[in-house]
Backbone as JSON Lines, residues from 0, in Angstrom:
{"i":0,"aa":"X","n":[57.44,98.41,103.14],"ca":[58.53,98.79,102.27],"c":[58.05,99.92,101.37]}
{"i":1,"aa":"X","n":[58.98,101.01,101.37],"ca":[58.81,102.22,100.64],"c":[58.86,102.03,99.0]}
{"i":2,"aa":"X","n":[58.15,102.37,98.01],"ca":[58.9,101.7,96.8],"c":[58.76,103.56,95.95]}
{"i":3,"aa":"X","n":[59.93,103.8,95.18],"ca":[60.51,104.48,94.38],"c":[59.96,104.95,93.32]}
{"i":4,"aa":"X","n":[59.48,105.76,92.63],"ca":[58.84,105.54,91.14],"c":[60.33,106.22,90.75]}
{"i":5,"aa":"X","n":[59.82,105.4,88.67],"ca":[60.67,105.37,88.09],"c":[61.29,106.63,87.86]}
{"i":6,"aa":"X","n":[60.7,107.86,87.81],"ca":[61.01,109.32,87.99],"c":[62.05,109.67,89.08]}
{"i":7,"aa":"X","n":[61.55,109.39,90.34],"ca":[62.6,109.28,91.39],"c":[64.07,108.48,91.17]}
{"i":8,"aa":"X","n":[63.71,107.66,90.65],"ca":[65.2,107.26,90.37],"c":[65.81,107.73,89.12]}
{"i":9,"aa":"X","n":[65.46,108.44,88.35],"ca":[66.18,108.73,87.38],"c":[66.93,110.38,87.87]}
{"i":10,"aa":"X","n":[66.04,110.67,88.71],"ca":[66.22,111.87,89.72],"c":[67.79,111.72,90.26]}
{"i":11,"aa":"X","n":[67.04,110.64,90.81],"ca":[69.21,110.66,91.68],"c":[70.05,110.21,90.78]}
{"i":12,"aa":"X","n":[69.53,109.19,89.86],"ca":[71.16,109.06,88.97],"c":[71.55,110.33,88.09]}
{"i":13,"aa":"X","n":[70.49,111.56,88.41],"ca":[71.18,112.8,87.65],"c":[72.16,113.04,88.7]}
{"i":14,"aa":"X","n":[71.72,113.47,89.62],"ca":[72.18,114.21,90.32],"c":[73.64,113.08,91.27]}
{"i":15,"aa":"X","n":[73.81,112.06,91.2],"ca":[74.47,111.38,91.67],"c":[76.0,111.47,90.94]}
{"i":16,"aa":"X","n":[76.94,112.05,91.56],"ca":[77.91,112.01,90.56],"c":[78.91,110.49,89.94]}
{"i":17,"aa":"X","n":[78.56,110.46,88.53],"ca":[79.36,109.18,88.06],"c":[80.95,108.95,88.19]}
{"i":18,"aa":"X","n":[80.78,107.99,88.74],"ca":[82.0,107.69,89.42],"c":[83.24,107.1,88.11]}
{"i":19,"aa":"X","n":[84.03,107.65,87.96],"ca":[85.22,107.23,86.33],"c":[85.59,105.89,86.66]}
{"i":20,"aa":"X","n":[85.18,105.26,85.56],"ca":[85.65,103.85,85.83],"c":[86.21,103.23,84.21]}
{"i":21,"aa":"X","n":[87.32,104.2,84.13],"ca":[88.43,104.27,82.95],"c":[89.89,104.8,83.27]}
{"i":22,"aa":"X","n":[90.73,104.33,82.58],"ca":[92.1,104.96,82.62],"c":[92.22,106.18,82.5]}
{"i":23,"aa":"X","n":[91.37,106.87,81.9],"ca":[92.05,108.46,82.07],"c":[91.43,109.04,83.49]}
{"i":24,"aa":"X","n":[91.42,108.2,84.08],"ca":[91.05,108.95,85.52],"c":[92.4,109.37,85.8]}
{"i":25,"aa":"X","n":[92.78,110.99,86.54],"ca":[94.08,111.02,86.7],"c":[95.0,109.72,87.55]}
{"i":26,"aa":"X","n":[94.09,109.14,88.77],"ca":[94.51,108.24,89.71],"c":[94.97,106.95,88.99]}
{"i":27,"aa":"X","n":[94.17,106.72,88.17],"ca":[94.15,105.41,87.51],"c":[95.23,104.33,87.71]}
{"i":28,"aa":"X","n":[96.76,105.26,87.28],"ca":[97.65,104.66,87.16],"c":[98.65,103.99,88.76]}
{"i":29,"aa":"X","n":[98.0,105.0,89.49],"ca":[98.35,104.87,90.95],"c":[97.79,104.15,91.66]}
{"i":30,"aa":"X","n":[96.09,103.88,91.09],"ca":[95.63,102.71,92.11],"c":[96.05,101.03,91.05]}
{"i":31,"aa":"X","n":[96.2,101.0,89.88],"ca":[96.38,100.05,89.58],"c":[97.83,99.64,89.96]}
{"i":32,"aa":"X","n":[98.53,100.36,90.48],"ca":[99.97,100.0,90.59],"c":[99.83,99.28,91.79]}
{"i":33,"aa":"X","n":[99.02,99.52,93.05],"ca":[98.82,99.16,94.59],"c":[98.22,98.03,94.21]}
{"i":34,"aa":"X","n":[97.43,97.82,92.67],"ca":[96.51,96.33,92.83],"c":[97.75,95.62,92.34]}
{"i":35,"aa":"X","n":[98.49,96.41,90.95],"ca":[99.48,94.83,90.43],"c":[100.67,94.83,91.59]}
{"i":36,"aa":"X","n":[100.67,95.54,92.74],"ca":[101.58,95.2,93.47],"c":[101.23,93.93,94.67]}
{"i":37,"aa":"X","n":[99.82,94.07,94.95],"ca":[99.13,93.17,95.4],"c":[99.15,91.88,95.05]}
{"i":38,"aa":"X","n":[98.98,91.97,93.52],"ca":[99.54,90.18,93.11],"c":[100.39,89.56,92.97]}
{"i":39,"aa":"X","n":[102.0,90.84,92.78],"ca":[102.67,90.89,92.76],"c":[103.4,89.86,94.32]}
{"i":40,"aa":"X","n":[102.98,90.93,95.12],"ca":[103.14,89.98,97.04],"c":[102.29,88.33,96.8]}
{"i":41,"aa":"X","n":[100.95,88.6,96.2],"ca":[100.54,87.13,96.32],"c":[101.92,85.85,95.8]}
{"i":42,"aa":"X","n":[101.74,86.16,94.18],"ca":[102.68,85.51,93.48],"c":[104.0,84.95,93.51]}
{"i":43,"aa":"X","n":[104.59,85.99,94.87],"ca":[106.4,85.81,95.0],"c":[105.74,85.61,96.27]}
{"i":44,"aa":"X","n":[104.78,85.6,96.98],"ca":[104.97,85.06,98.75],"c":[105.58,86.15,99.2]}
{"i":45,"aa":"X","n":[105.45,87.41,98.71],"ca":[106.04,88.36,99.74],"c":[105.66,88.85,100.66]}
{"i":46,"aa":"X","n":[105.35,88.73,102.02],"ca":[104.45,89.45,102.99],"c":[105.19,90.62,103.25]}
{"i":47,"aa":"X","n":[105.93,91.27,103.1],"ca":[106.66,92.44,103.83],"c":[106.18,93.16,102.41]}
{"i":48,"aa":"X","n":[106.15,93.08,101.06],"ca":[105.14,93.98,100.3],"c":[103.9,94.2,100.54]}
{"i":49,"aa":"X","n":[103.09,92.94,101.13],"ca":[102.17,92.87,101.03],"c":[101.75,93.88,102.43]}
{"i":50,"aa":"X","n":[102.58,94.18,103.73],"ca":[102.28,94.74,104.87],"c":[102.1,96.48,104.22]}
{"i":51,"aa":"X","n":[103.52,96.62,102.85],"ca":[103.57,98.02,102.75],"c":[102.68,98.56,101.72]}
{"i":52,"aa":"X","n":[101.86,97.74,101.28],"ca":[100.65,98.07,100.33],"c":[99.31,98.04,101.27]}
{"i":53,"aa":"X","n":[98.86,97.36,102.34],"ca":[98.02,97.1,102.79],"c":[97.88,98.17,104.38]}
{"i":54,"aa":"X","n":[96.69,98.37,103.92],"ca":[96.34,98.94,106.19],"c":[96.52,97.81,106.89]}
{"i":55,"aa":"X","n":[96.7,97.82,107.85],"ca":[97.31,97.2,108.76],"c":[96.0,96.64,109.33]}
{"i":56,"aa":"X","n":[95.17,97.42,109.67],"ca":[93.65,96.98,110.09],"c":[92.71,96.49,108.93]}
{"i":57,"aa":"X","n":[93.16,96.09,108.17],"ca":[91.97,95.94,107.15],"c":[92.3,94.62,107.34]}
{"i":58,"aa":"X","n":[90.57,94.15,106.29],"ca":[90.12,92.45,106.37],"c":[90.51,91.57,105.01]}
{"i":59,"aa":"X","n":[90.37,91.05,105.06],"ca":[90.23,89.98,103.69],"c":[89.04,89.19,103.92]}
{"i":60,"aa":"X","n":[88.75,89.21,103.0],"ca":[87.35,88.03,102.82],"c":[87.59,86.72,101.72]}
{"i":61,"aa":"X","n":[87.01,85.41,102.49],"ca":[86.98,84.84,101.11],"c":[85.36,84.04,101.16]}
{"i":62,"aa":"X","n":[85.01,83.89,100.1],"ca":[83.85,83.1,99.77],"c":[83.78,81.66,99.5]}
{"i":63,"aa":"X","n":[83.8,81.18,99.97],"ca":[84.3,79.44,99.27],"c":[82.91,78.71,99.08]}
{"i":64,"aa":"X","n":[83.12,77.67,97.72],"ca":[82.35,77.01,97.32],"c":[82.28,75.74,97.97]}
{"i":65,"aa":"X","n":[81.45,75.15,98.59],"ca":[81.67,74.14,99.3],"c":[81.12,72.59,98.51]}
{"i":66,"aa":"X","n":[81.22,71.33,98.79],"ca":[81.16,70.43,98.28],"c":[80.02,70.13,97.82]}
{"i":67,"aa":"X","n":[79.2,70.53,98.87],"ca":[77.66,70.38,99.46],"c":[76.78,71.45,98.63]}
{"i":68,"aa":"X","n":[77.84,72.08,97.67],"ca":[76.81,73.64,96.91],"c":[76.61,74.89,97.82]}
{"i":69,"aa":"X","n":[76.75,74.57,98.9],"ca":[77.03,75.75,100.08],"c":[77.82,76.82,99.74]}
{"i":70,"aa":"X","n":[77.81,78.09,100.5],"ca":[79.05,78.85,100.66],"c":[79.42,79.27,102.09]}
{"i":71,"aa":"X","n":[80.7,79.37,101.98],"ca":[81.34,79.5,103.51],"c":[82.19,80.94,103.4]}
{"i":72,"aa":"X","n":[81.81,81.95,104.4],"ca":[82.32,82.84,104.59],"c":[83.6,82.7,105.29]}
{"i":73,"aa":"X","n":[84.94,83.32,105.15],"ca":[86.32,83.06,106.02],"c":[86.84,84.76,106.34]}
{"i":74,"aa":"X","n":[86.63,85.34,107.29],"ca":[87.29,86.69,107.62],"c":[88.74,86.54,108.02]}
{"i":75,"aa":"X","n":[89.36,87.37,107.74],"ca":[90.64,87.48,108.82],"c":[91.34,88.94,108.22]}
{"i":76,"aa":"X","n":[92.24,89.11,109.4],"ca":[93.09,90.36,109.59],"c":[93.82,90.11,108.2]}
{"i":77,"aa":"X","n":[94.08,91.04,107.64],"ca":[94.83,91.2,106.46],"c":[96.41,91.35,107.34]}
{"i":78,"aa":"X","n":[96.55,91.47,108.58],"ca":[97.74,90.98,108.8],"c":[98.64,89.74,109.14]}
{"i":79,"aa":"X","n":[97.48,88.87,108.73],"ca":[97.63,87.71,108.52],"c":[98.54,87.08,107.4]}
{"i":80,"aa":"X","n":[98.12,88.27,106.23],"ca":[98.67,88.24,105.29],"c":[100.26,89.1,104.82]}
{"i":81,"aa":"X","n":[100.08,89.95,106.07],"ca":[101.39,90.43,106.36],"c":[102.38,89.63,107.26]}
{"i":82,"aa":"X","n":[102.65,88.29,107.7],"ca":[102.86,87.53,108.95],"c":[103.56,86.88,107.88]}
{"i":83,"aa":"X","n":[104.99,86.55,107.25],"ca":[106.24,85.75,106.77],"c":[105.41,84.28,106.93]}
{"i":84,"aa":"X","n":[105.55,84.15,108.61],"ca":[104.94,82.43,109.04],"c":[103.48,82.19,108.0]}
{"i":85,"aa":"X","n":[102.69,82.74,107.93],"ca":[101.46,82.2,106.65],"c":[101.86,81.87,105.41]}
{"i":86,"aa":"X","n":[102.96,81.92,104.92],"ca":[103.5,82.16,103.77],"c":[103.94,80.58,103.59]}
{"i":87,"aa":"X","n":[103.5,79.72,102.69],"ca":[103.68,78.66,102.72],"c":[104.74,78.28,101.4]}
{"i":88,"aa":"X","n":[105.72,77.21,101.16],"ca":[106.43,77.27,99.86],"c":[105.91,77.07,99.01]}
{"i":89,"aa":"X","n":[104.76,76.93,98.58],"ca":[103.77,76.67,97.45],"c":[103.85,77.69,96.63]}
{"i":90,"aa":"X","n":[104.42,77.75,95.14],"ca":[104.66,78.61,94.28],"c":[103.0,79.02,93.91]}
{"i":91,"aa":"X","n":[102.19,79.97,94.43],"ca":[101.31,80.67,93.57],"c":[101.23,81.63,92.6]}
{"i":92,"aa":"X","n":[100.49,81.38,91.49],"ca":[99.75,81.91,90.55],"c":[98.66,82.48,90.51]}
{"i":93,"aa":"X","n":[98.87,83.76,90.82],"ca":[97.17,84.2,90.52],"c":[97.07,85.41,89.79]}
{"i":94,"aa":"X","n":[95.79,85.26,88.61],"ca":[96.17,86.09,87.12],"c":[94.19,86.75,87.07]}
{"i":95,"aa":"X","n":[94.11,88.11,87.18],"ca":[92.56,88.38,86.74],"c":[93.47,88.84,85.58]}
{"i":96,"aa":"X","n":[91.61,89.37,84.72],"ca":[92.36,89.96,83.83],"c":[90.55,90.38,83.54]}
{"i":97,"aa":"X","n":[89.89,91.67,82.75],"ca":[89.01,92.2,82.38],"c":[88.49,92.84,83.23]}
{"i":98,"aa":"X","n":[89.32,93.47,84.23],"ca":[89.1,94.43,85.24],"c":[87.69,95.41,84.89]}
{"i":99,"aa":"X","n":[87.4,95.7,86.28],"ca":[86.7,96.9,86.24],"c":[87.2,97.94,87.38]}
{"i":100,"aa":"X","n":[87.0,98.7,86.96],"ca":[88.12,99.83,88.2],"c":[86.99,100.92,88.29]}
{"i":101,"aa":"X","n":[86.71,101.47,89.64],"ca":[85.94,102.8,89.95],"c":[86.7,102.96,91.06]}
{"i":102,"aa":"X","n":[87.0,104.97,90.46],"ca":[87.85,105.2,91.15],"c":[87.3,106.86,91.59]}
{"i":103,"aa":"X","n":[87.12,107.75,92.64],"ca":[86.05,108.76,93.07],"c":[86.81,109.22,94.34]}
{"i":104,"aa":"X","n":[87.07,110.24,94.72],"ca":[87.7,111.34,95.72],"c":[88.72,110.34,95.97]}
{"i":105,"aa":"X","n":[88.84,109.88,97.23],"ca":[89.98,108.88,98.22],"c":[89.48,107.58,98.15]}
{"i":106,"aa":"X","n":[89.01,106.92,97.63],"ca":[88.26,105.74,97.29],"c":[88.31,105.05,96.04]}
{"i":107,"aa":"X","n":[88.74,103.75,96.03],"ca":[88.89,103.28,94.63],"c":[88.34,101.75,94.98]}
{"i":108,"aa":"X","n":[87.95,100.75,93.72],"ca":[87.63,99.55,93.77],"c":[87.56,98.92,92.41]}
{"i":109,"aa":"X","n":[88.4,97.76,92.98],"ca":[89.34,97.03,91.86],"c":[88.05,95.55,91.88]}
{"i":110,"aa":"X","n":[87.7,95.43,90.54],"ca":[86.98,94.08,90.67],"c":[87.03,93.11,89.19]}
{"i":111,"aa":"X","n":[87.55,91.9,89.43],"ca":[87.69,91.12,87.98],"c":[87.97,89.93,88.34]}
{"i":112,"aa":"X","n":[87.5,88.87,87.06],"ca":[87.68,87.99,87.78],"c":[89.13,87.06,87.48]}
{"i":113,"aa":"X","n":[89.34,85.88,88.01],"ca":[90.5,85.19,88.35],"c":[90.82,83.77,88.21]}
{"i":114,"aa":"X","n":[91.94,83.2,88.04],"ca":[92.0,81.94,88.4],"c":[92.97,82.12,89.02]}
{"i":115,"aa":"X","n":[93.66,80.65,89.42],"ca":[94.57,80.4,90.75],"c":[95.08,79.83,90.41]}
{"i":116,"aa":"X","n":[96.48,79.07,90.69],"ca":[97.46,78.06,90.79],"c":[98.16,77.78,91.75]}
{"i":117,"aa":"X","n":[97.96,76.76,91.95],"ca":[99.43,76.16,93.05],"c":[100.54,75.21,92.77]}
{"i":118,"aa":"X","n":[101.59,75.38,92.52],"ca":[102.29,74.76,91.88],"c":[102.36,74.29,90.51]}
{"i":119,"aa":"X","n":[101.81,75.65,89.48],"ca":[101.4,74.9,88.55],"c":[100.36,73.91,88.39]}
{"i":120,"aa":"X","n":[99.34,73.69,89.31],"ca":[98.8,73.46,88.94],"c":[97.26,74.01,89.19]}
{"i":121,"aa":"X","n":[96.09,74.07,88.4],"ca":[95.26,74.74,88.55],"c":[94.16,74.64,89.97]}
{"i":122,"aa":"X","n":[93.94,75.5,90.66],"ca":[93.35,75.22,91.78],"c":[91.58,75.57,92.04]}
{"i":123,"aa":"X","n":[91.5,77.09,91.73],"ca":[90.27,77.36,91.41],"c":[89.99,78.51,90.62]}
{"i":124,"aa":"X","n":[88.78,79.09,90.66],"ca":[88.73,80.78,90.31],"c":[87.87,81.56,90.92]}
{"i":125,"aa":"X","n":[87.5,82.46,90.5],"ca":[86.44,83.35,91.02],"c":[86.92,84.81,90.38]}
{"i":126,"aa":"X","n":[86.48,85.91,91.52],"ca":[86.17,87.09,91.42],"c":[86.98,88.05,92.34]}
{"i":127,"aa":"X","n":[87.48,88.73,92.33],"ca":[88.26,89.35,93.03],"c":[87.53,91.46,93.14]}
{"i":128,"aa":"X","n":[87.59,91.74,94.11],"ca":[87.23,92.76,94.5],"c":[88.14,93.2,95.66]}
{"i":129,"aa":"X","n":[88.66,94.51,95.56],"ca":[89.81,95.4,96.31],"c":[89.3,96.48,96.48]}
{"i":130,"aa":"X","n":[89.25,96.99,97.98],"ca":[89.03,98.66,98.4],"c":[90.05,99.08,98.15]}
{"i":131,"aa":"X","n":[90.43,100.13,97.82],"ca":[91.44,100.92,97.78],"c":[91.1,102.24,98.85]}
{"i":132,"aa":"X","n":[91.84,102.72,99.87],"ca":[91.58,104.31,99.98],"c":[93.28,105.14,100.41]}
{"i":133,"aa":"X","n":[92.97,106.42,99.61],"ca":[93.73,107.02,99.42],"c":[94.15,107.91,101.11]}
{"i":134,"aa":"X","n":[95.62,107.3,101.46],"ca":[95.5,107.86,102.9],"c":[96.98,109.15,102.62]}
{"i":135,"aa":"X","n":[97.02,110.37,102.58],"ca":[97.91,111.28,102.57],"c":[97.84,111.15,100.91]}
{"i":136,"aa":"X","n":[98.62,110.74,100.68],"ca":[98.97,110.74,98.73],"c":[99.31,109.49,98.45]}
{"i":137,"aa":"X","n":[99.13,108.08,99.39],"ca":[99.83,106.9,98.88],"c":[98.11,105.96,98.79]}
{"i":138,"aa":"X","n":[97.75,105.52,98.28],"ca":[96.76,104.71,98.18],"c":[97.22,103.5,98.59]}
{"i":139,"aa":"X","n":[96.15,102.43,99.33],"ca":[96.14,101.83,100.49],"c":[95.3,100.42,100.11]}
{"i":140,"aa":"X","n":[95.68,99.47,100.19],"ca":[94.25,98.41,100.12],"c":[93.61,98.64,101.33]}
{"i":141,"aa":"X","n":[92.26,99.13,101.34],"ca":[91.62,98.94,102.27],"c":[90.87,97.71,102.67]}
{"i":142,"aa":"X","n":[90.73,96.82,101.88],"ca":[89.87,95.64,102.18],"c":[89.58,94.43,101.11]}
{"i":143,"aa":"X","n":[90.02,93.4,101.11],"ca":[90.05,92.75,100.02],"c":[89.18,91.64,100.43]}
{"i":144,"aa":"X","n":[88.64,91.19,99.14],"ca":[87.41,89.69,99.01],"c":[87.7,89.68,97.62]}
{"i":145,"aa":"X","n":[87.56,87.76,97.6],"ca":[87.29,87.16,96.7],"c":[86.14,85.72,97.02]}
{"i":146,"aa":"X","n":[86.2,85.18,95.82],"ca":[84.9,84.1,95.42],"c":[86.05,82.67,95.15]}
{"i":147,"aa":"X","n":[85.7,81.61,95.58],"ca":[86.72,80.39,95.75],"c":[85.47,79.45,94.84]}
{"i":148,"aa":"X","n":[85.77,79.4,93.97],"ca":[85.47,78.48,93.11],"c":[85.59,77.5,92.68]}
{"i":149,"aa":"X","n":[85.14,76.15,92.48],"ca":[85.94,75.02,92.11],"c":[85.22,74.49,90.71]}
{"i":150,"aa":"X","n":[83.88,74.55,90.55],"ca":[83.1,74.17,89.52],"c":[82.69,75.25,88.77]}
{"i":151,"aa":"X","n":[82.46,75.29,87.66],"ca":[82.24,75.96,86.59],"c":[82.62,77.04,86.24]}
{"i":152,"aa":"X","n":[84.39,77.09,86.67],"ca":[85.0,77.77,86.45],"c":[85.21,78.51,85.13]}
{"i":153,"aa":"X","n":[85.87,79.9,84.91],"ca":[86.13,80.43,83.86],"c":[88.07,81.05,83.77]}
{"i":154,"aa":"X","n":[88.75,80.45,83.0],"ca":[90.2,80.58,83.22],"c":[89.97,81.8,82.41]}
{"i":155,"aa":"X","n":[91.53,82.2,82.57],"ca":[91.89,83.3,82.08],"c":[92.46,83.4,80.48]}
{"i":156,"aa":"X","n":[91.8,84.63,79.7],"ca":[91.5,84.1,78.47],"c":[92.7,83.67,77.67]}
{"i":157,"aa":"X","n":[94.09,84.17,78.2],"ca":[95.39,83.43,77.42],"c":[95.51,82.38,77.58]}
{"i":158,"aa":"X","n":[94.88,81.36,78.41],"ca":[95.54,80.31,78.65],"c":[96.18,79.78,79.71]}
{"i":159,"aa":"X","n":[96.33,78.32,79.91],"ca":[97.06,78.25,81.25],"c":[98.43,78.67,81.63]}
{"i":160,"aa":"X","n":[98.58,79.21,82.31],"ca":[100.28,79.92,82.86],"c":[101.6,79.32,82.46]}
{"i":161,"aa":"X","n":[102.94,79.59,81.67],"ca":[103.61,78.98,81.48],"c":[104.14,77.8,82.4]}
{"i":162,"aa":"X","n":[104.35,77.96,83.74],"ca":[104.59,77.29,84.44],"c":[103.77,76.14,84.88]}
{"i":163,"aa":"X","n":[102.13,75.98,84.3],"ca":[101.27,75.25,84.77],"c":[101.5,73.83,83.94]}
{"i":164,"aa":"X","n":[101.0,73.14,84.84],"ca":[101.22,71.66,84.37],"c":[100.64,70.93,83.41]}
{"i":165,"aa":"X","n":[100.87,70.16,82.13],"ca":[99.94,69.93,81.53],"c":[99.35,68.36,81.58]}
């Protein structure tokens, strides 16, 4: 293994251009609109938003916490998530909030973390992370993952959701 001196790396983070990871990026307002439209489809069960925000070829990832302390990787077609039939009547809730956004040429990435609900009632949380890439002038989810949490969770700092159960 090659190892770096500390000179060398301070080398490339000159020369590496910093990527804006603030609102006055001009894009800012355009990729956050493709993410709150994203939760937007989660929240109302809309898959026909969710097909016109999303590539058609892109993945979803999830991470799940398993009983055992394990984690279990789950891939699938994000048109899975475009498919009406996946869409179950279960009223979901799902709220990040303390975003971090980097956003650089045709490329953007949405990451913060989350909790969940199903029916009002609380299910898990984690972390949420979104590719974004910019295809013609409309920005695109390119690829979405999150973290499935069940223990030592962190809710979201307002509180539980009006609709959640007490």
């Amino acid at each position: 293994m090659r190892t770096v001196s500390l000179a060398g790396w301070l080398s490339l983070l000159l020369v590496a251009p910093a990527a804006p990871a603030d609102e006055k990026h001009p894009e800012y307002s355009a990729v956050m609109k493709v993410v709150d439209l994203f939760f937007e489809a989660i929240n109302t069960s809309d898959a026909g938003l969710m097909a016109k925000i999303a590539l058609h070829d892109s993945i979803t990832y999830s991470v799940r916490e398993q009983d055992d302390g394990h984690w279990s990787l789950r891939a699938m077609p994000q048109a899975w998530d475009m498919d009406p039939a996946h869409w179950g009547p279960e009223k979901l809730t799902e709220r990040n909030w303390a975003p971090t956004v980097l956003i650089t040429d045709h490329i953007a990435v949405f990451w913060a973390p989350y909790d969940f609900y199903i029916d009002g009632e609380f299910s898990h949380c984690g972390t949420d992370a979104i590719d974004l890439v910019k295809v013609d002038d409309d920005w695109k989810i390119g690829n979405s993952s999150w973290t499935v949490q069940k223990t030592g969770c962190v809710r979201h700092p307002d509180g539980p959701p009006p609709e959640a159960k007490k």
